[in-house]
Coordinates of C-alpha atoms in Angstrom, one line a residue:
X859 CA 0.0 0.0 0.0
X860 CA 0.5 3.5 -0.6
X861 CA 0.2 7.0 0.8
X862 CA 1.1 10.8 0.5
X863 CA -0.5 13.4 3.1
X864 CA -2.6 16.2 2.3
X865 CA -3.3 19.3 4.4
X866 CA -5.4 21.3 3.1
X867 CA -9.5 21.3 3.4
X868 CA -11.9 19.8 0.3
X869 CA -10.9 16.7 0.7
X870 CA -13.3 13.7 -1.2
X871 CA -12.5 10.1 -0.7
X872 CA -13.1 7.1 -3.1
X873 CA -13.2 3.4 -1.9
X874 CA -13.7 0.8 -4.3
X875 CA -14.4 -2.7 -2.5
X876 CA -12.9 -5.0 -5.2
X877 CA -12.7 -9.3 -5.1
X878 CA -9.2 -8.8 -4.3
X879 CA -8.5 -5.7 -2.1
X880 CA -10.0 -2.5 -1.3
X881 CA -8.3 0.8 -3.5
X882 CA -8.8 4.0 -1.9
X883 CA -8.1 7.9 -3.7
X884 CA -8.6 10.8 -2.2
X885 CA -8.7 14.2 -3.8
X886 CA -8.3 17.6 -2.6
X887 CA -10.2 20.6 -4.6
X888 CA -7.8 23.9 -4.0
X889 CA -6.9 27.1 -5.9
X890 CA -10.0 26.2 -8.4
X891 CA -7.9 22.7 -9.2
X892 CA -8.1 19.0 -8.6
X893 CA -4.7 17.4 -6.4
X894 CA -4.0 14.0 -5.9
X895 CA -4.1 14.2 -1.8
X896 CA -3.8 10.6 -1.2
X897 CA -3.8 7.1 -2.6
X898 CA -3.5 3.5 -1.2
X899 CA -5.1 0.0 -1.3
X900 CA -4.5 -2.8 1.1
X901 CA -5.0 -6.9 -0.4
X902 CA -7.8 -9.0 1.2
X903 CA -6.5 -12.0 2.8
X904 CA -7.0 -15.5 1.2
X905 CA -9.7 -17.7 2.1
X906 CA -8.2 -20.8 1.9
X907 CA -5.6 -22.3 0.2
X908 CA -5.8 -24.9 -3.4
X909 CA -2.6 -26.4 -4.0
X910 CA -0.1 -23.4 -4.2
X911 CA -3.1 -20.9 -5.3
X912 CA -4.0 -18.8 -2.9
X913 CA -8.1 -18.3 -3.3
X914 CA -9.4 -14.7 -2.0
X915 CA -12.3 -14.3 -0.2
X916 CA -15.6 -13.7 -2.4
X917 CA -18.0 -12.2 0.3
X918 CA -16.9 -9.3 3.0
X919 CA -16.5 -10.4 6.6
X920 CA -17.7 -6.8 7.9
X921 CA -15.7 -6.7 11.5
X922 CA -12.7 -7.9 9.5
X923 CA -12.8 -5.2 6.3
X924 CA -13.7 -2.7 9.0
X925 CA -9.8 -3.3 11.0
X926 CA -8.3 -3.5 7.6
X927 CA -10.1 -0.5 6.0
X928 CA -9.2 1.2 9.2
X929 CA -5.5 0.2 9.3
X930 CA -5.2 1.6 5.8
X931 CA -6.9 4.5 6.7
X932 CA -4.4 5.6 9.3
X933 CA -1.3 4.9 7.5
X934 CA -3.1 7.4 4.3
X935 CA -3.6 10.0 7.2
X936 CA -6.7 10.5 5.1
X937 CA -8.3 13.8 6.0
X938 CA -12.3 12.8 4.7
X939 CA -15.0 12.5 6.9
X940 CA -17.2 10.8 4.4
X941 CA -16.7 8.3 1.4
X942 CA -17.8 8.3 -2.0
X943 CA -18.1 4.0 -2.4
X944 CA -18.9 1.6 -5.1
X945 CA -20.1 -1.9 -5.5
X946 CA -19.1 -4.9 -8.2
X947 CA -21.5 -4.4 -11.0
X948 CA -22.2 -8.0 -10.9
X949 CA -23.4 -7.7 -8.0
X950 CA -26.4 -5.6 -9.2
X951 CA -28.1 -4.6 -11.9
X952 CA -27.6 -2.4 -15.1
X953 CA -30.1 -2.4 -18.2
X954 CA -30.9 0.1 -20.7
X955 CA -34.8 -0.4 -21.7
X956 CA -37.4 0.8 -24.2
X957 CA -40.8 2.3 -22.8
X958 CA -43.2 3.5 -26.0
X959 CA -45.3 6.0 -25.9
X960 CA -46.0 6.8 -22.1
X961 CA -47.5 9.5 -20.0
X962 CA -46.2 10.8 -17.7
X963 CA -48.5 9.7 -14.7
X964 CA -47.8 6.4 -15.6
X965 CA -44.3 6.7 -16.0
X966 CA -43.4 5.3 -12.7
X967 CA -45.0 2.2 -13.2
X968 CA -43.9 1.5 -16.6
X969 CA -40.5 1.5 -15.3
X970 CA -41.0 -0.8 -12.3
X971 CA -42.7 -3.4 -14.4
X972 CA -40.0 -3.1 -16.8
X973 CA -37.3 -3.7 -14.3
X974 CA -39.4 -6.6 -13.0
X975 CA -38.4 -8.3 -16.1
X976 CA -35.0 -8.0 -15.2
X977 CA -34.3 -8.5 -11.8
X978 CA -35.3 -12.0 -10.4
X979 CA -36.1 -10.7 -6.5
X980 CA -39.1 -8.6 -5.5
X981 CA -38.4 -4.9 -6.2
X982 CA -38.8 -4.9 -2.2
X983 CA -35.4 -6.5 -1.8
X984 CA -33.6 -3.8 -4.2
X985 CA -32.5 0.2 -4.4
X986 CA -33.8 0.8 -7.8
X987 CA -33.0 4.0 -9.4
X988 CA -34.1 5.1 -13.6
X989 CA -33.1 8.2 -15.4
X990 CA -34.6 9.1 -18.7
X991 CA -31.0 8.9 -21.4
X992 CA -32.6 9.6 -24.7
X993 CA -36.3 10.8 -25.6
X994 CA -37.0 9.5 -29.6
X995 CA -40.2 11.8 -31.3
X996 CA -42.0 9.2 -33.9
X997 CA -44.7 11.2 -36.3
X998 CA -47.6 9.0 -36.2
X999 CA -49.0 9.9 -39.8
X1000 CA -52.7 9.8 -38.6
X1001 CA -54.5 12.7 -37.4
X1002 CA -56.7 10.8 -35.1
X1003 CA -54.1 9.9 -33.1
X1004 CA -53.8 10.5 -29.4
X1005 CA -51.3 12.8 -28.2
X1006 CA -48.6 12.4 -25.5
X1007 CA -48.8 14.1 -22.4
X1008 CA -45.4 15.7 -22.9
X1009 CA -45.5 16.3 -27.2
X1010 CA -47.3 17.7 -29.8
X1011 CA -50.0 17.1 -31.8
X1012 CA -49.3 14.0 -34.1
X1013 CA -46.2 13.0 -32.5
X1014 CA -45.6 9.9 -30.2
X1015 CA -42.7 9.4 -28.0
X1016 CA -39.7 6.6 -27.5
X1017 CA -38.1 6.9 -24.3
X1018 CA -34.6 4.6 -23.4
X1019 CA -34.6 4.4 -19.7
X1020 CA -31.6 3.1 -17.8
X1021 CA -32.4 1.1 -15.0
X1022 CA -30.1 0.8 -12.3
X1023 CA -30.5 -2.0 -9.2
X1024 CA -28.5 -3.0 -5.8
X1025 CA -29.3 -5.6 -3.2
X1026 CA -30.3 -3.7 -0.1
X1027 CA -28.3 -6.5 1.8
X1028 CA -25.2 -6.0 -0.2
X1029 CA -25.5 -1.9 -0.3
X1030 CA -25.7 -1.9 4.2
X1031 CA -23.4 -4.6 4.4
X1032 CA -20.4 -1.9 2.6
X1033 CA -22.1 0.8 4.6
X1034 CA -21.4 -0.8 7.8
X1035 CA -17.9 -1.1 6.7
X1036 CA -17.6 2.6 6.2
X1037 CA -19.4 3.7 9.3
X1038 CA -17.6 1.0 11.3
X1039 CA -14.6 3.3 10.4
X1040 CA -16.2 6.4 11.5
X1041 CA -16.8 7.7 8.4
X1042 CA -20.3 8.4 6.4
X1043 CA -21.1 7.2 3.0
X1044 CA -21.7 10.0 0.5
X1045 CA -23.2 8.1 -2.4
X1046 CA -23.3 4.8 -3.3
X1047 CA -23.2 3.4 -7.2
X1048 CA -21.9 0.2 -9.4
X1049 CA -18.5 0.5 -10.3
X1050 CA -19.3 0.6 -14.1
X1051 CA -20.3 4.2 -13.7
X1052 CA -17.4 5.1 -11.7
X1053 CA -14.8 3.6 -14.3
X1054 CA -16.8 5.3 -16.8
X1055 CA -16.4 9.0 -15.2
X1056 CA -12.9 8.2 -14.5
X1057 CA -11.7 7.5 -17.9
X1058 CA -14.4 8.3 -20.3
X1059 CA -15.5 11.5 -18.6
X1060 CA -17.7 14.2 -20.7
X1061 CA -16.3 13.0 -23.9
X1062 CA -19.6 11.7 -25.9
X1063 CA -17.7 9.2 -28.7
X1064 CA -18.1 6.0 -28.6
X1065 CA -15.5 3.9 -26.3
X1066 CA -15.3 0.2 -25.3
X1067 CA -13.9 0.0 -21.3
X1068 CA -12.2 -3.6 -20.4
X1069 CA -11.6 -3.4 -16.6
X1070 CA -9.7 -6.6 -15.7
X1071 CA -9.7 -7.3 -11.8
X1072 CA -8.8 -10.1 -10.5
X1073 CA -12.0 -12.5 -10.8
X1074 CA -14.1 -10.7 -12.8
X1075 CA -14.1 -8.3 -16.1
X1076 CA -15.9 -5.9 -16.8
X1077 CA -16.8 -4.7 -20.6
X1078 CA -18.1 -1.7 -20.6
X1079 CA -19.5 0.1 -23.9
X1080 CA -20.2 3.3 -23.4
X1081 CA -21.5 5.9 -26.4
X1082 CA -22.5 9.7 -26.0
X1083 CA -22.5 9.7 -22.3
X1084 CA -24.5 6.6 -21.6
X1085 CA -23.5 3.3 -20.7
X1086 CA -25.2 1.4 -23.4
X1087 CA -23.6 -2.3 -22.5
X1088 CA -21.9 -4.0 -19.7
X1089 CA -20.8 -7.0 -19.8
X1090 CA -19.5 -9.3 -16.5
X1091 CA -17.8 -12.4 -17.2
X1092 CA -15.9 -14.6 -14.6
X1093 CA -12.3 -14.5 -15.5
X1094 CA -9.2 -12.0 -14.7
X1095 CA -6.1 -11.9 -13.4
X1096 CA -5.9 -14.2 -11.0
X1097 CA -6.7 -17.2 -14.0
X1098 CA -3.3 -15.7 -15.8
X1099 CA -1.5 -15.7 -12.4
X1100 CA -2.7 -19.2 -12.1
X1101 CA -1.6 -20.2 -15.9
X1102 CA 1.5 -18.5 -15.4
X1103 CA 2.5 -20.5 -12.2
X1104 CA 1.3 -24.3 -13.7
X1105 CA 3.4 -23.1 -17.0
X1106 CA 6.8 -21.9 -15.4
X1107 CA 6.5 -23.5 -12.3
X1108 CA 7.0 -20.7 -9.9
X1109 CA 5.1 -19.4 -7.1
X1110 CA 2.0 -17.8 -6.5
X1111 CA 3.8 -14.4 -5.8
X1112 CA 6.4 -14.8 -8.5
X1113 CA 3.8 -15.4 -11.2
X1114 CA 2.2 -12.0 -10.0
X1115 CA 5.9 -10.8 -10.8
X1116 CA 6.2 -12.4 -13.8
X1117 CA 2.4 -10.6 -15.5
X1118 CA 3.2 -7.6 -13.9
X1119 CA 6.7 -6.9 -15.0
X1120 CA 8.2 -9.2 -16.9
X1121 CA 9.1 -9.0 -20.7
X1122 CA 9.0 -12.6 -21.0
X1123 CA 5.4 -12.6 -21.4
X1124 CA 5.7 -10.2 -24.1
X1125 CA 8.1 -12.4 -26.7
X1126 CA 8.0 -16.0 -25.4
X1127 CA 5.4 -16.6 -22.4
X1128 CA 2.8 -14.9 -24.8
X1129 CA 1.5 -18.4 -25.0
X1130 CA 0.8 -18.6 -21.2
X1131 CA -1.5 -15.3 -21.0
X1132 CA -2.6 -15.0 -24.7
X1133 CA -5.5 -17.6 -23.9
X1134 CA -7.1 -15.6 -21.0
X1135 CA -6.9 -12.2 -22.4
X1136 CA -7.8 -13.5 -25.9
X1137 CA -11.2 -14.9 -24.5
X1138 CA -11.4 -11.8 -22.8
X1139 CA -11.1 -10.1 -26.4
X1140 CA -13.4 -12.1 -28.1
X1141 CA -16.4 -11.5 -25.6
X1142 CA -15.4 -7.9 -26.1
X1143 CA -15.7 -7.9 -29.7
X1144 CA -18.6 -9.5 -29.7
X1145 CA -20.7 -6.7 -27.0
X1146 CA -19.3 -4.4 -29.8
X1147 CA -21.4 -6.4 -32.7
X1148 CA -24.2 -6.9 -30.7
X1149 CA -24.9 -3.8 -29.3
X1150 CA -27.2 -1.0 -30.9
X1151 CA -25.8 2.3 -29.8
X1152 CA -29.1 4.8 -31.6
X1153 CA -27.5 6.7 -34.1
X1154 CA -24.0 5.3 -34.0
X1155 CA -25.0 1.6 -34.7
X1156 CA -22.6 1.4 -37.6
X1157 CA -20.2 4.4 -36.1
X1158 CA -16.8 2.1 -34.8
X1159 CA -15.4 2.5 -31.2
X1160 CA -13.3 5.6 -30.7
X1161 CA -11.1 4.2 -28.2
X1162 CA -10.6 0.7 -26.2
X1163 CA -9.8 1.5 -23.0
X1164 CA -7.8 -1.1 -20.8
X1165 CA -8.1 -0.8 -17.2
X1166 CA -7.8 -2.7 -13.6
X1167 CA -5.1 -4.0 -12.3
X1168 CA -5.1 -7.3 -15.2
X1169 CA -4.1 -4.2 -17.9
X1170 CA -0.3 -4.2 -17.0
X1171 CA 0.0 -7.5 -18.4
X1172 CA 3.2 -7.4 -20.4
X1173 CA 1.6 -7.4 -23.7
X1174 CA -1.7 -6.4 -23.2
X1175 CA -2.4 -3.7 -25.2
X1176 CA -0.9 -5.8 -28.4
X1177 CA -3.1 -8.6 -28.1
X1178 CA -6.2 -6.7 -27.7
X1179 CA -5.4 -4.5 -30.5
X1180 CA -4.9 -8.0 -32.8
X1181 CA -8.7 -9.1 -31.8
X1182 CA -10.3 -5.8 -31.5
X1183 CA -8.5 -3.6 -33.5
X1184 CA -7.8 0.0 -33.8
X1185 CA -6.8 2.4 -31.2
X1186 CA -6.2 0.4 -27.9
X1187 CA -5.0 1.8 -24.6
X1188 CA -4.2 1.4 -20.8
X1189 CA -6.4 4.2 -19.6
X1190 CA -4.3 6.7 -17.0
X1191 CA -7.5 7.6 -14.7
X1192 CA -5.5 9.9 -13.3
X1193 CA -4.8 12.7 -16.2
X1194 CA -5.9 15.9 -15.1
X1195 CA -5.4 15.1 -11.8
X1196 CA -2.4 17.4 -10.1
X1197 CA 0.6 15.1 -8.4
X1198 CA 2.5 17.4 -6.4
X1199 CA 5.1 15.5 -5.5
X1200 CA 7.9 14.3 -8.1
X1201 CA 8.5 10.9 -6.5
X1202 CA 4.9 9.9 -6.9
X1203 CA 4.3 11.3 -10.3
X1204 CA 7.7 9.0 -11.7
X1205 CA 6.1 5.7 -10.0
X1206 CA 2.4 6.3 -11.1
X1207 CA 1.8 4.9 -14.5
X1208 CA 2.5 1.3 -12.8
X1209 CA 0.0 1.0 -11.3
X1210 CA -2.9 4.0 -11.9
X1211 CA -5.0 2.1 -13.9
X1212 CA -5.6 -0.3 -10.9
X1213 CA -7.2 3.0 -8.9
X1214 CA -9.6 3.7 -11.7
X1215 CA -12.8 3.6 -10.0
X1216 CA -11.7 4.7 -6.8
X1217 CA -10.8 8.0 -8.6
X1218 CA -14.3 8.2 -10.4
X1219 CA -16.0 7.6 -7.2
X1220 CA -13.7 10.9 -5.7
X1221 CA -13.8 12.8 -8.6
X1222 CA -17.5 12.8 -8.3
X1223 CA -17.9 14.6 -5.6
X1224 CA -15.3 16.9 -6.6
X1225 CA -16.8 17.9 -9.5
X1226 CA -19.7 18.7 -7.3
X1227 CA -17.7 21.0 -5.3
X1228 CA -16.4 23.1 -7.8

């Protein structure tokens, strides 16, 4: 883990509970500017062990994340009061969906029956949340034809809703974590909206987000703003650390070595990681020909966008490009972000894109401030 002090006040803390460990950011808004006030992330302990491979723990032990949150909140010396958090995606919900034609005093109800469709508990058990993205006008061609509540005479409406949906259970359980620290929780979202914000910001092209963590990956496809697509599949780093070790015959630790830093991977181990992140590829490649982004159905991606802590992967950025194509890159959440301090700037790039939606969580209630 990590930290650098920060002394000022406006100080807004990100803490992203991933599979593997908990990455923290915390940002300080000063002299009309965004600084990078803190940073650090602590490993969750394994579970048990399989042979040499250390499994991690899948579920949160809430008296245990609490101590270890803590410790790593007093080595940061963070200066927040409150905590901007996220949850795995795949641990919720996330579906764009079409409602034709509707009033607006039946709005509300449209949408819950729609997201009753998608989510297999009672709406009881869930936070649900909608926002309208995109509102279509269709000319009916018939004069007789009723009129919407909200348009003109003639006209009928398309509305794309995205639907947004957490297990109560899951959302207390991290805000007992939080307030077991003796901090409040802020706000409270998946982390596909925070990687989004992080590394896709206000630009409205169209851009494909791969954030590899260490069980699961994220494919996010994200056009004008909206996140159209997202796509969780159960495979990440730790299945390359795993093929790495069987393959060379090393360690658990030094196979972590090995995908993190090691040019071998790049020329002859390509082999031992090309599998993993090749599947990983494909499945992206295909949410790209699936999806229908509106307008820009037939517009290509802008930009892939590598991120998580599975994107340093000696090699990563070639092989994707070889599947997908075009411009690929390891996002840097952190551009635009002030580093103050030399040492910190030199050693960032190695490991930023593992802090990507910990900075999207911060930055979100920076952005607020200003």
């Amino acid at each position: 883990m990590f930290g650098i002090n920060g002394f000022n006040k406006n100080y807004f803390l990100g803490v992203d509970f991933g599979t593997s460990s908990i990455k923290v950011i915390e940002l300080e808004y000063k002299n009309g500017s965004i600084y990078l006030a803190n940073y650090g992330w602590i490993e969750l302990p394994p579970k048990k062990k399989v042979g040499e491979f250390e499994v991690k723990k899948d579920e949160f032990d809430d008296e245990e994340n609490i101590n270890l949150l803590k410790k790593l909140f007093t080595e940061m010396d963070i200066k927040s009061n409150k905590a901007y958090i996220s949850m795995g995606s795949f641990r919720g919900l996330s579906a764009l969906v079409t409602i034709n034609d509707m009033e607006d005093s039946a709005l509300e109800e449209a949408i819950k029956s729609e997201a009753s469709k998608y989510i297999p508990v009672s709406l009881d058990e869930v936070y649900l949340s909608s926002d309208i993205v995109s509102r279509k006008s269709i000319g009916t061609g018939d004069e007789n034809a009723p009129k919407a509540n909200f348009l003109g005479k003639k006209e009928r409406e398309t509305l794309e809703v995205l639907l947004v949906a957490a297990p109560k259970e899951d959302v207390h359980k991290y805000e007992r974590i939080i307030e077991g620290c003796g901090l409040s929780v802020a706000s409270f979202e998946l982390d596909i909206f925070s990687v989004t914000r992080a590394l896709v910001g206000d630009n409205l092209g169209k851009f494909l987000i791969i954030d590899i963590g260490a069980k699961i990956t994220n494919i996010v496809l994200v056009d004008k703003g909206i996140v159209r697509i997202n796509r969780n599949i159960n495979i990440g780093g730790d299945e390359i650390t795993k093929n790495i070790s069987t393959n060379l015959n090393v360690s658990w630790d030094r196979a972590e070595e090995f995908k993190k830093k090691n040019n071998y991977l790049k020329e002859e181990g390509k082999s031992i990681v090309l599998p993993i992140l090749n599947l990983i590829a494909k499945e992206a490649k295909r949410v790209v020909e699936l999806t229908s982004a509106g307008n820009n159905v037939n517009k290509p991606v802008d930009k892939v966008i590598l991120a998580g802590g599975g994107s340093n992967i000696s090699g990563a950025v070639e092989i994707f490009s070889e599947v997908l194509g075009g411009n690929v890159a390891i996002g840097n959440p952190l551009d635009g972000i002030l580093v103050e301090n030399d040492k910190i700037k030199e050693i960032l790039p190695s490991f930023a894109s593992r802090l990507s939606v910990a900075k999207g969580l911060a930055i979100k209630g920076a952005a607020n401030h200003k």
